[in-house]
Amino acid sequence: MIDTSLLQAVAQFVEDAGNIVEDIAKKGFDTQFKGVSDPVTTADLACDTFLRERLLALLPGSGWLSEETRDDLSRLDVEYVWIVDPIDGTREFVEGVPQYAVSVALSKRGEAVLGVICNPARRELFTGLVGSGAWLNGNPIRASRARGEQLTVLGSRSEIKRGEFARFEQTMRVEAVGSIAYKLALVGAGQADATFSLGPKNEWDIAAGVAIVKAAGGHVTDKAAKPFVFNQQNTLVNGIVAATAEAYTDLRAQLHAE
């Protein structure tokens, strides 16, 4: 049964995984690259192994989709699937920028119903259960905040460097943050009005954050304003737009105007 007791168990595993990441960060780690510029470290792999063993045992018969595990399409045939990014923001982790996160979601028939995101460097643990609520370090959070003159939008560090946010900087207050999972969690906590990325993302990048934003009462869709359906054979999604309840309509209008 998907309830707060299951959420608490997942949260403990994710927090433990975050401790593993920080311990490896202190002791040192090896870094390799997938492709030209996509880093993977020994911390990513250790975290993946730890979470896979515990989460699959926690919910027998569940499926598994992770950035660091060879995909097994048998996940397409089961009701519940764990969608995991052992370290979202590995580039930030390697650079020592405290904007990376362990990200775990549980999807039920394609809907992300549970999400846990841990930023171990800042000792922040975000949890969400759709229909029940969302929390930061055990305290309730809402995707809600008073509107300022401009929207405060969290943008990708790399996308900002590439100039992809330049056209928005006259109408929005853009702040650079690393991990997309962490950005989504911050929106869920009402610490920013919105975040968006108009390029393709993988399911494991966003699933936990989608669950937390929804559980916290915010709005989150792909860039075409369609809801997400997870656990697809093709794991790439059509961008993401997430905002507080107050900001979503305004954000969509600004994006459409572009």
Coordinates of C-alpha atoms in Angstrom, one line a residue:
M1 CA 0.0 0.0 0.0
I2 CA 1.3 3.4 -0.9
D3 CA 1.0 5.4 2.3
T4 CA 3.0 7.7 4.6
S5 CA 4.7 4.7 6.2
L6 CA 6.1 3.6 2.8
L7 CA 7.1 7.2 2.2
Q8 CA 9.0 7.3 5.5
A9 CA 10.8 4.1 4.7
V10 CA 11.8 5.4 1.3
A11 CA 12.9 8.7 2.8
Q12 CA 15.2 6.9 5.2
F13 CA 16.8 4.9 2.4
V14 CA 17.3 8.1 0.4
E15 CA 18.8 9.9 3.3
D16 CA 21.1 6.9 3.9
A17 CA 22.1 7.1 0.2
G18 CA 22.9 10.8 0.6
N19 CA 25.2 10.0 3.5
I20 CA 27.0 7.4 1.3
V21 CA 27.4 10.1 -1.4
E22 CA 28.9 12.6 1.2
D23 CA 31.2 10.0 2.7
I24 CA 32.6 9.2 -0.8
A25 CA 32.9 12.9 -1.5
K26 CA 35.1 13.3 1.6
K27 CA 37.2 10.2 0.8
G28 CA 37.6 10.8 -2.9
F29 CA 36.1 9.3 -6.0
D30 CA 36.8 8.3 -9.6
T31 CA 35.1 10.0 -12.5
Q32 CA 34.4 8.5 -15.9
F33 CA 32.4 9.9 -18.8
K34 CA 29.4 8.6 -20.7
G35 CA 29.8 10.1 -24.1
V36 CA 31.8 13.4 -24.4
S37 CA 30.7 15.3 -21.3
D38 CA 28.3 13.3 -19.1
P39 CA 30.2 12.4 -15.9
V40 CA 29.5 9.3 -13.8
T41 CA 31.4 8.7 -10.5
T42 CA 31.9 5.9 -8.1
A43 CA 29.4 7.7 -5.8
D44 CA 26.7 7.4 -8.5
L45 CA 27.3 3.7 -8.8
A46 CA 27.5 3.0 -5.1
C47 CA 24.3 5.0 -4.5
D48 CA 22.5 3.1 -7.3
T49 CA 23.4 -0.3 -5.9
F50 CA 22.4 0.7 -2.4
L51 CA 19.0 2.0 -3.5
R52 CA 18.2 -0.8 -5.9
E53 CA 18.7 -3.5 -3.3
R54 CA 16.6 -1.8 -0.7
L55 CA 13.7 -0.4 -2.8
L56 CA 13.1 -3.5 -4.7
A57 CA 12.9 -5.5 -1.5
L58 CA 10.6 -2.8 0.1
L59 CA 8.0 -3.3 -2.6
P60 CA 8.2 -6.9 -4.0
G61 CA 7.3 -7.2 -7.7
S62 CA 8.1 -3.6 -8.4
G63 CA 10.1 -2.5 -11.5
W64 CA 13.3 -0.4 -11.7
L65 CA 14.4 2.4 -14.0
S66 CA 17.6 4.2 -13.1
E67 CA 20.1 6.3 -15.0
E68 CA 22.9 4.1 -13.8
T69 CA 21.3 0.6 -14.4
R70 CA 21.0 -1.1 -17.7
D71 CA 17.3 -0.8 -18.6
D72 CA 15.2 -3.9 -18.2
L73 CA 12.0 -3.5 -20.2
S74 CA 10.2 -5.9 -17.9
R75 CA 9.4 -2.8 -16.0
L76 CA 6.7 -2.0 -18.6
D77 CA 4.7 -4.9 -17.4
V78 CA 4.3 -4.1 -13.7
E79 CA 2.1 -1.6 -11.8
Y80 CA 4.7 0.0 -9.6
V81 CA 8.1 1.2 -10.9
W82 CA 10.9 3.0 -9.0
I83 CA 12.4 5.8 -11.1
V84 CA 15.8 6.8 -9.7
D85 CA 18.6 9.2 -10.4
P86 CA 21.3 8.2 -7.8
I87 CA 22.9 11.6 -8.2
D88 CA 21.1 14.2 -10.2
G89 CA 23.6 17.0 -10.9
T90 CA 26.7 14.8 -11.0
R91 CA 28.5 17.7 -12.7
E92 CA 27.9 19.9 -9.6
F93 CA 28.9 17.0 -7.4
V94 CA 32.3 16.7 -9.2
E95 CA 32.8 20.5 -9.0
G96 CA 31.9 20.7 -5.3
V97 CA 28.8 22.8 -5.9
P98 CA 26.2 21.9 -3.3
Q99 CA 23.3 21.7 -5.8
Y100 CA 23.1 17.9 -6.5
A101 CA 20.5 15.5 -5.2
V102 CA 19.5 11.8 -4.7
S103 CA 16.2 11.5 -6.5
V104 CA 13.7 8.6 -6.1
A105 CA 10.1 8.4 -7.4
L106 CA 7.5 5.6 -7.4
S107 CA 5.2 5.5 -10.3
K108 CA 1.8 3.7 -10.3
R109 CA 0.5 2.9 -13.8
G110 CA 2.5 5.8 -15.2
E111 CA 1.7 8.4 -12.5
A112 CA 4.5 9.6 -10.1
V113 CA 2.7 9.2 -6.8
L114 CA 5.7 9.4 -4.4
G115 CA 8.8 11.4 -4.5
V116 CA 11.9 11.8 -2.3
I117 CA 14.8 14.2 -3.1
C118 CA 17.8 14.6 -0.8
N119 CA 20.4 17.3 -1.1
P120 CA 23.0 15.7 1.2
A121 CA 25.4 18.7 1.0
R122 CA 22.7 21.0 2.5
R123 CA 21.1 18.3 4.6
E124 CA 17.7 18.9 3.0
L125 CA 15.2 16.0 2.6
F126 CA 12.1 16.7 0.5
T127 CA 9.3 14.2 0.5
G128 CA 5.9 14.1 -1.2
L129 CA 3.0 11.8 -1.5
V130 CA 0.3 12.8 -4.0
G131 CA -3.0 13.3 -2.2
S132 CA -1.4 13.5 1.2
G133 CA 1.1 16.4 1.2
A134 CA 4.8 17.3 1.0
W135 CA 7.5 18.0 3.6
L136 CA 11.0 19.4 4.0
N137 CA 12.9 17.8 6.8
G138 CA 9.6 16.7 8.3
N139 CA 7.9 20.1 8.1
P140 CA 4.9 20.6 5.7
I141 CA 5.6 22.6 2.5
R142 CA 3.4 24.1 -0.1
A143 CA 4.2 25.2 -3.7
S144 CA 2.8 28.6 -2.9
R145 CA 4.4 32.1 -2.4
A146 CA 3.5 35.7 -2.6
R147 CA 4.0 37.1 -6.1
G148 CA 6.7 39.7 -6.7
E149 CA 6.9 42.1 -9.6
Q150 CA 8.8 39.5 -11.5
L151 CA 8.7 35.7 -11.3
T152 CA 11.7 34.1 -9.5
V153 CA 12.6 31.3 -11.8
L154 CA 15.3 28.7 -11.2
G155 CA 17.3 27.9 -14.4
S156 CA 19.8 25.3 -15.3
R157 CA 23.4 26.4 -14.7
S158 CA 24.5 24.9 -18.1
E159 CA 21.4 26.3 -20.0
I160 CA 22.1 29.8 -18.6
K161 CA 25.8 29.5 -19.6
R162 CA 24.6 28.5 -23.1
G163 CA 22.5 31.6 -23.3
E164 CA 19.2 29.8 -23.3
F165 CA 17.7 32.0 -20.6
A166 CA 18.9 35.3 -22.0
R167 CA 15.5 36.1 -23.7
F168 CA 13.7 35.7 -20.3
E169 CA 16.0 37.8 -18.2
Q170 CA 14.1 41.0 -18.9
T171 CA 10.8 39.7 -17.6
M172 CA 11.9 37.1 -15.0
R173 CA 14.4 37.0 -12.1
V174 CA 16.5 34.0 -13.2
E175 CA 18.7 32.2 -10.6
A176 CA 21.1 29.5 -11.6
V177 CA 20.8 26.1 -9.8
G178 CA 22.2 22.8 -10.7
S179 CA 20.1 19.6 -10.4
I180 CA 16.7 19.7 -12.0
A181 CA 15.4 17.5 -9.2
Y182 CA 16.6 20.0 -6.7
K183 CA 15.1 22.9 -8.6
L184 CA 11.7 21.1 -8.6
A185 CA 12.0 20.4 -4.9
L186 CA 12.6 24.1 -4.2
V187 CA 9.5 25.1 -6.2
G188 CA 7.6 22.5 -4.2
A189 CA 8.8 24.1 -1.0
G190 CA 7.7 27.6 -2.2
Q191 CA 11.3 28.9 -2.4
A192 CA 10.9 30.0 -6.0
D193 CA 8.0 30.7 -8.3
A194 CA 9.0 28.3 -11.0
T195 CA 11.5 26.3 -13.0
F196 CA 11.5 25.1 -16.5
S197 CA 13.6 23.4 -19.1
L198 CA 12.5 23.4 -22.7
G199 CA 14.8 20.7 -23.9
P200 CA 14.3 16.9 -23.5
K201 CA 14.8 15.4 -20.1
N202 CA 14.9 11.8 -19.0
E203 CA 12.2 10.4 -16.7
W204 CA 14.7 9.8 -13.9
D205 CA 15.7 13.5 -14.0
I206 CA 12.2 14.8 -13.1
A207 CA 9.9 12.0 -11.7
A208 CA 10.5 12.6 -8.0
G209 CA 10.3 16.4 -8.5
V210 CA 7.0 16.0 -10.4
A211 CA 5.5 14.0 -7.5
I212 CA 6.7 16.6 -4.9
V213 CA 5.4 19.6 -6.8
K214 CA 2.0 17.9 -7.3
A215 CA 1.9 16.8 -3.7
A216 CA 2.7 20.3 -2.6
G217 CA -0.2 21.8 -4.6
G218 CA 1.8 23.2 -7.5
H219 CA 1.4 22.7 -11.3
V220 CA 3.8 20.7 -13.5
T221 CA 3.5 19.6 -17.1
D222 CA 5.7 19.1 -20.1
K223 CA 6.4 22.2 -22.3
A224 CA 3.2 21.4 -24.4
A225 CA 1.2 21.6 -21.2
K226 CA 0.5 17.9 -21.2
P227 CA 0.7 15.8 -18.0
F228 CA 3.5 13.3 -17.6
V229 CA 3.0 9.6 -18.1
F230 CA 6.1 7.8 -16.7
N231 CA 7.5 4.3 -17.3
Q232 CA 7.6 4.7 -21.0
Q233 CA 9.8 2.6 -23.3
N234 CA 11.3 5.9 -24.5
T235 CA 12.3 7.6 -21.3
L236 CA 12.8 11.1 -22.9
V237 CA 10.1 13.6 -22.0
N238 CA 9.2 16.9 -23.8
G239 CA 10.8 19.4 -21.4
I240 CA 9.2 20.5 -18.1
V241 CA 7.4 23.5 -16.8
A242 CA 6.7 23.6 -13.0
A243 CA 5.4 26.5 -10.9
T244 CA 3.5 27.4 -7.8
A245 CA -0.3 27.6 -8.0
E246 CA -0.1 31.4 -8.3
A247 CA 2.6 31.5 -11.0
Y248 CA 1.8 28.7 -13.4
T249 CA -0.6 30.6 -15.7
D250 CA 1.6 33.6 -15.9
L251 CA 4.7 31.5 -16.6
R252 CA 2.9 29.6 -19.4
A253 CA 1.8 32.9 -21.0
Q254 CA 5.4 34.2 -20.9
L255 CA 6.8 31.1 -22.4
H256 CA 4.1 31.1 -25.1
A257 CA 4.9 34.7 -25.9
E258 CA 8.4 33.6 -26.7

